[in-house]
mmCIF file of C-alpha atoms in Angstrom:
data_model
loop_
_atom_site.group_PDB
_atom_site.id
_atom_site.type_symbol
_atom_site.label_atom_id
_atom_site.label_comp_id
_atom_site.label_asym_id
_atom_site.label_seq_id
_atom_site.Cartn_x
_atom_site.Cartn_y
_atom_site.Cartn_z
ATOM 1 C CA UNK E 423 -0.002 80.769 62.714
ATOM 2 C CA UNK E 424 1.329 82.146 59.608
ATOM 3 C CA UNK E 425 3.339 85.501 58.848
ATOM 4 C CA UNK E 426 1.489 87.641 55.930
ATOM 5 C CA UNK E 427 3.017 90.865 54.003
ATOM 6 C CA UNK E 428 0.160 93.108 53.684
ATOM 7 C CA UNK E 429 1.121 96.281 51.772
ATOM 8 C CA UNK E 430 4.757 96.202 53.054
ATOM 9 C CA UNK E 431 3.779 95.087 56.736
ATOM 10 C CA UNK E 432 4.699 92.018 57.892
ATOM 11 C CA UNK E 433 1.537 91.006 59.878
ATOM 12 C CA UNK E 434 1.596 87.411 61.808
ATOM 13 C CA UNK E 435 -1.824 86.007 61.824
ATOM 14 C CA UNK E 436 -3.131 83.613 65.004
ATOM 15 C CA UNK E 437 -6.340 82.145 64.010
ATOM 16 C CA UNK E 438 -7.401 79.273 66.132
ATOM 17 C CA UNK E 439 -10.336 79.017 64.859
ATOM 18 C CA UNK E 440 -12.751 79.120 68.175
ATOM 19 C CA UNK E 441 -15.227 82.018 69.108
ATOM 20 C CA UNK E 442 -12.331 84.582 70.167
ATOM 21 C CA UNK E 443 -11.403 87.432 67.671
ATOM 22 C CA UNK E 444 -8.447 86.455 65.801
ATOM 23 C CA UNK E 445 -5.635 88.127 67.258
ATOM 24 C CA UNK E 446 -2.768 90.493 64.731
ATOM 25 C CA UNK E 447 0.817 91.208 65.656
ATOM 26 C CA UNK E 448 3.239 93.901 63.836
ATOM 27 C CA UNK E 449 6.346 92.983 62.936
ATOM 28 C CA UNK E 450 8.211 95.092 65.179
ATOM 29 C CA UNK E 451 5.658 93.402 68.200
ATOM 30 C CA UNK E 452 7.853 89.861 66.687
ATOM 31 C CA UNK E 453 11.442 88.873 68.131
ATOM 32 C CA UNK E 454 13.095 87.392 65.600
ATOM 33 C CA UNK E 455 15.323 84.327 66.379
ATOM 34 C CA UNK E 456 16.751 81.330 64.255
ATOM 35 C CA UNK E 457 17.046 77.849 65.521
ATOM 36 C CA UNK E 458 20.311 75.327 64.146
ATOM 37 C CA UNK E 459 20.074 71.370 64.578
ATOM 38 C CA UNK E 460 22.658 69.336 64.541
ATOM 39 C CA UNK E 461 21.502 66.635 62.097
ATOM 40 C CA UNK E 462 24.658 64.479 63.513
ATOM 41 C CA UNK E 463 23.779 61.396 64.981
ATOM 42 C CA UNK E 464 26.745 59.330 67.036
ATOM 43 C CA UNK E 465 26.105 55.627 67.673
ATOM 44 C CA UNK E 466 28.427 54.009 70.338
ATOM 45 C CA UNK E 467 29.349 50.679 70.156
ATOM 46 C CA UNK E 468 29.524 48.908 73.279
ATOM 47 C CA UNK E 469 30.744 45.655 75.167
ATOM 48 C CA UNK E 470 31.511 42.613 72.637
ATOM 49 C CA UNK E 471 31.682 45.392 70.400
ATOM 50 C CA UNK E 472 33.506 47.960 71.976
ATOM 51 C CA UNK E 473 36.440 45.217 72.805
ATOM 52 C CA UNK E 474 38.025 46.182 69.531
ATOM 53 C CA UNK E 475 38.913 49.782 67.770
ATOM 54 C CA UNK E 476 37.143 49.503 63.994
ATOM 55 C CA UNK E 477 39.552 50.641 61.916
ATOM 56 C CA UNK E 478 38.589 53.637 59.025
ATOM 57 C CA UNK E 479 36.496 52.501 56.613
ATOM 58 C CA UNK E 480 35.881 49.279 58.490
ATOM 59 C CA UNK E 481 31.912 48.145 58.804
ATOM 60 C CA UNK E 482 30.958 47.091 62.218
ATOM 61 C CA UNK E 483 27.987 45.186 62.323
ATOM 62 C CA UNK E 484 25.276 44.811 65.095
ATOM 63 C CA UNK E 485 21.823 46.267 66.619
ATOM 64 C CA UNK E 486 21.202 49.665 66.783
ATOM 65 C CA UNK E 487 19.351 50.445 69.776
ATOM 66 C CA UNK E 488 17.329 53.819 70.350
ATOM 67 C CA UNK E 489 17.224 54.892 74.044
ATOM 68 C CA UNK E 490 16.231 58.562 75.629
ATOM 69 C CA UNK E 491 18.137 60.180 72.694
ATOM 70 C CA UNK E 492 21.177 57.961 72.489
ATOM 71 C CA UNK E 493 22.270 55.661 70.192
ATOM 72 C CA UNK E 494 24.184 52.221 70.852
ATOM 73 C CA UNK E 495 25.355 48.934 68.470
ATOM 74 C CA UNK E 496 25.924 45.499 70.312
ATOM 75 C CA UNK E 497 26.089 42.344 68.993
ATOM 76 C CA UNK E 498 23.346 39.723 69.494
ATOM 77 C CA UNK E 499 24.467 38.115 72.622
ATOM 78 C CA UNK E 500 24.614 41.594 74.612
ATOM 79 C CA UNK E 501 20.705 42.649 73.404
ATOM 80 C CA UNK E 502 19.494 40.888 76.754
ATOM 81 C CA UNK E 503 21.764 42.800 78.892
ATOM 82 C CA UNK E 504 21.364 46.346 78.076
ATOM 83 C CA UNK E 505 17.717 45.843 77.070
ATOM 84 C CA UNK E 506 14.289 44.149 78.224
ATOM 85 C CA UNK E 507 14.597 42.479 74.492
ATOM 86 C CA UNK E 508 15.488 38.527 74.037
ATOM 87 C CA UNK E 509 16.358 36.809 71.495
ATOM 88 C CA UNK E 510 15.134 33.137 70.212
ATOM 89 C CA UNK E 511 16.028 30.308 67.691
ATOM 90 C CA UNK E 512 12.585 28.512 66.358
ATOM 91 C CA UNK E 513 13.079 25.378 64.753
ATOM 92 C CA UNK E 514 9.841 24.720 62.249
ATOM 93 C CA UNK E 515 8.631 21.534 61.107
ATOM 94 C CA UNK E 516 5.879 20.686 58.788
ATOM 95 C CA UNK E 517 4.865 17.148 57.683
ATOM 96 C CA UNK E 518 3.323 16.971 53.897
ATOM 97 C CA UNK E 519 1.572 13.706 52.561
ATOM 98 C CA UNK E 520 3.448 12.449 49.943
ATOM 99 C CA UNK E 521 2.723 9.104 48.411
ATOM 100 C CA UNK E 522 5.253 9.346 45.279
ATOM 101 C CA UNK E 523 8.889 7.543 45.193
ATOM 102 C CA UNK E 524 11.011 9.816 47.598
ATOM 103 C CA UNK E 525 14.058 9.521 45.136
ATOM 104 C CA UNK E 526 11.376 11.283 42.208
ATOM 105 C CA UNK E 527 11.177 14.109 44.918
ATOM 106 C CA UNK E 528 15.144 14.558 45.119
ATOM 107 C CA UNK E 529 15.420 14.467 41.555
ATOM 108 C CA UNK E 530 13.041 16.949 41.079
ATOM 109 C CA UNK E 531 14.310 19.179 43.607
ATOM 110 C CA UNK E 532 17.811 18.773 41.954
ATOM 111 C CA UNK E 533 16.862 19.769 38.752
ATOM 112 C CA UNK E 534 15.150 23.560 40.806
ATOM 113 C CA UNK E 535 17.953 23.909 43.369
ATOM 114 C CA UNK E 536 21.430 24.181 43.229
ATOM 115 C CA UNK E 537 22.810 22.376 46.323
ATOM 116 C CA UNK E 538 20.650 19.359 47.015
ATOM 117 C CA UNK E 539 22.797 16.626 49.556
ATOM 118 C CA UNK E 540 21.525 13.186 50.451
ATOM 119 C CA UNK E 541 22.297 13.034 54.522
ATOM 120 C CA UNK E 542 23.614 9.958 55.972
ATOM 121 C CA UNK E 543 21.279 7.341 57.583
ATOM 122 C CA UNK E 544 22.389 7.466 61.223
ATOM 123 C CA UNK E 545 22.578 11.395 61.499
ATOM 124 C CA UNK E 546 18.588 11.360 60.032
ATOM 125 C CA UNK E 547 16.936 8.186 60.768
ATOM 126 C CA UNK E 548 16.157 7.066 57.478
ATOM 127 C CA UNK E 549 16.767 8.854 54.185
ATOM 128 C CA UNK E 550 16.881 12.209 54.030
ATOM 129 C CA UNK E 551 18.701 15.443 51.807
ATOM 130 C CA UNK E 552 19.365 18.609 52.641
ATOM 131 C CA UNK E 553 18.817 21.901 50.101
ATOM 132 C CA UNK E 554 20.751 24.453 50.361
ATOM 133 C CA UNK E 555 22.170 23.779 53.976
ATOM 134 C CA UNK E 556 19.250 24.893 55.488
ATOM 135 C CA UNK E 557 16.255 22.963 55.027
ATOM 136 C CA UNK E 558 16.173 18.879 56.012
ATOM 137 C CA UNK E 559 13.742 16.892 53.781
ATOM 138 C CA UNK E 560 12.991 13.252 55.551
ATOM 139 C CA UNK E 561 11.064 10.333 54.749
ATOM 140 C CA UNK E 562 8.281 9.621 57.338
ATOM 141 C CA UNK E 563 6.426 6.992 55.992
ATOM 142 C CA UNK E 564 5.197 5.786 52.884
ATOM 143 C CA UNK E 565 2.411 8.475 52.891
ATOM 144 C CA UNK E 566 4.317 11.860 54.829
ATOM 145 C CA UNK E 567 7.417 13.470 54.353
ATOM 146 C CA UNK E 568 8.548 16.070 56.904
ATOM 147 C CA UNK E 569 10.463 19.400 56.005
ATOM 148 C CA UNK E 570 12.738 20.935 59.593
ATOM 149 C CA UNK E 571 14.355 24.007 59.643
ATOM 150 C CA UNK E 572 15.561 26.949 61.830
ATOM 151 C CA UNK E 573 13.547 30.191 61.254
ATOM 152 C CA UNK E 574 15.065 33.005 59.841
ATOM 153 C CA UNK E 575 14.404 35.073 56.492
ATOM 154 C CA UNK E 576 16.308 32.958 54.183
ATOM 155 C CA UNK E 577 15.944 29.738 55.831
ATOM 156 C CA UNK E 578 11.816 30.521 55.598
ATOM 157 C CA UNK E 579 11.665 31.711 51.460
ATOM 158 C CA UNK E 580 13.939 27.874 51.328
ATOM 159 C CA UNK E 581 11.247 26.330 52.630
ATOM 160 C CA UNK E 582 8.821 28.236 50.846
ATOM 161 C CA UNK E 583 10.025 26.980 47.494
ATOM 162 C CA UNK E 584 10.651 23.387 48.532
ATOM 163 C CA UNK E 585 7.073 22.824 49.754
ATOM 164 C CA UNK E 586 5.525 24.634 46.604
ATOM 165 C CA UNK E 587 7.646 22.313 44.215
ATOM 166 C CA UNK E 588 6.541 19.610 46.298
ATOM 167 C CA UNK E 589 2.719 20.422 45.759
ATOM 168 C CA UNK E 590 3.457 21.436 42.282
ATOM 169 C CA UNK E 591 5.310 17.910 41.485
ATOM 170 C CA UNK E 592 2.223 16.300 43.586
ATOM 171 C CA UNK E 593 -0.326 17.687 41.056
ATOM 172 C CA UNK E 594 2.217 16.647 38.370
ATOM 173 C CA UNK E 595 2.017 12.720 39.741
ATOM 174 C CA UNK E 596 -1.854 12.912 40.137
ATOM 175 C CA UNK E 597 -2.513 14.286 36.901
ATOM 176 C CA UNK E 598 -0.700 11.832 34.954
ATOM 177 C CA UNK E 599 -2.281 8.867 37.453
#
């Protein structure tokens, strides 16, 4: 449907584009009438949440669940109640074979990241270091080296790096053998 002005009539045109004649309507055969939305949308904040009154200005940070028109922010722990959605932790691990010194590999991984700390023997069952607080590199065996971690966005680009300098220093050994 589309209104046209032809020679000072306003003429609204309802082709449909089947077999029946396309049908005209005068202007003054039109009731006019305007429509206003309220582009406002109101969010409320309930249980963990709602326990305390944000002050102005102050960011309150959660989910923001869409239900039947209605908007509401929880924290993490009360997703499961108010909604069929659950929440995990996934711990990854991924064993690389490694045959260079393991002390090379922390060196190396020293001079790309900034936070690289050696773990104590009894909390990792051999040695071990940690990069930035997220990612555990351990020595397996003579031949493997494991990388452990708990998903999440940052903890996954982490691990992302770490296992492509530890290719890229493997091709580094193996080309100068």
């Amino acid at each position: 449907m589309f209104m046209a002005d032809i020679a000072g009539v306003r003429v609204l045109y309802t082709g449909d584009y089947s077999r029946e004649e396309d049908c005209h309507l005068c202007a003054a055969e039109i009731l006019q009438f305007s429509l206003y939305f309220n582009s406002e949308k109101m969010a409320k904040t309930i249980r963990r949440l709602a326990e305390k009154t944000p002050e102005v200005g102050e960011t309150v940070s959660g989910f923001l669940v869409k239900k039947a028109f209605t908007y509401q922010i929880m924290a993490l722990d009360d997703l499961h109640v108010f909604s069929q959605l659950s929440t995990k932790n996934i711990s990854q691990r991924i064993t690389i074979a490694y045959s260079g010194a393991f002390g090379v590999l922390k060196h190396r991984l020293k001079q790309i990241f900034e936070s690289v700390e050696s773990l104590p023997d009894e909390e990792s069952e051999g040695p071990a270091f940690r990069v930035h607080e997220r990612l555990t590199v351990k020595y397996e065996s003579e031949k493997h080296i494991s990388l452990h971690w708990r998903s999440d966005p940052i903890s996954d680009m982490v691990s992302d790096s770490v296992i492509i300098s530890i290719l890229l220093i493997l091709i580094l050994i193996t080309s100068y053998c």
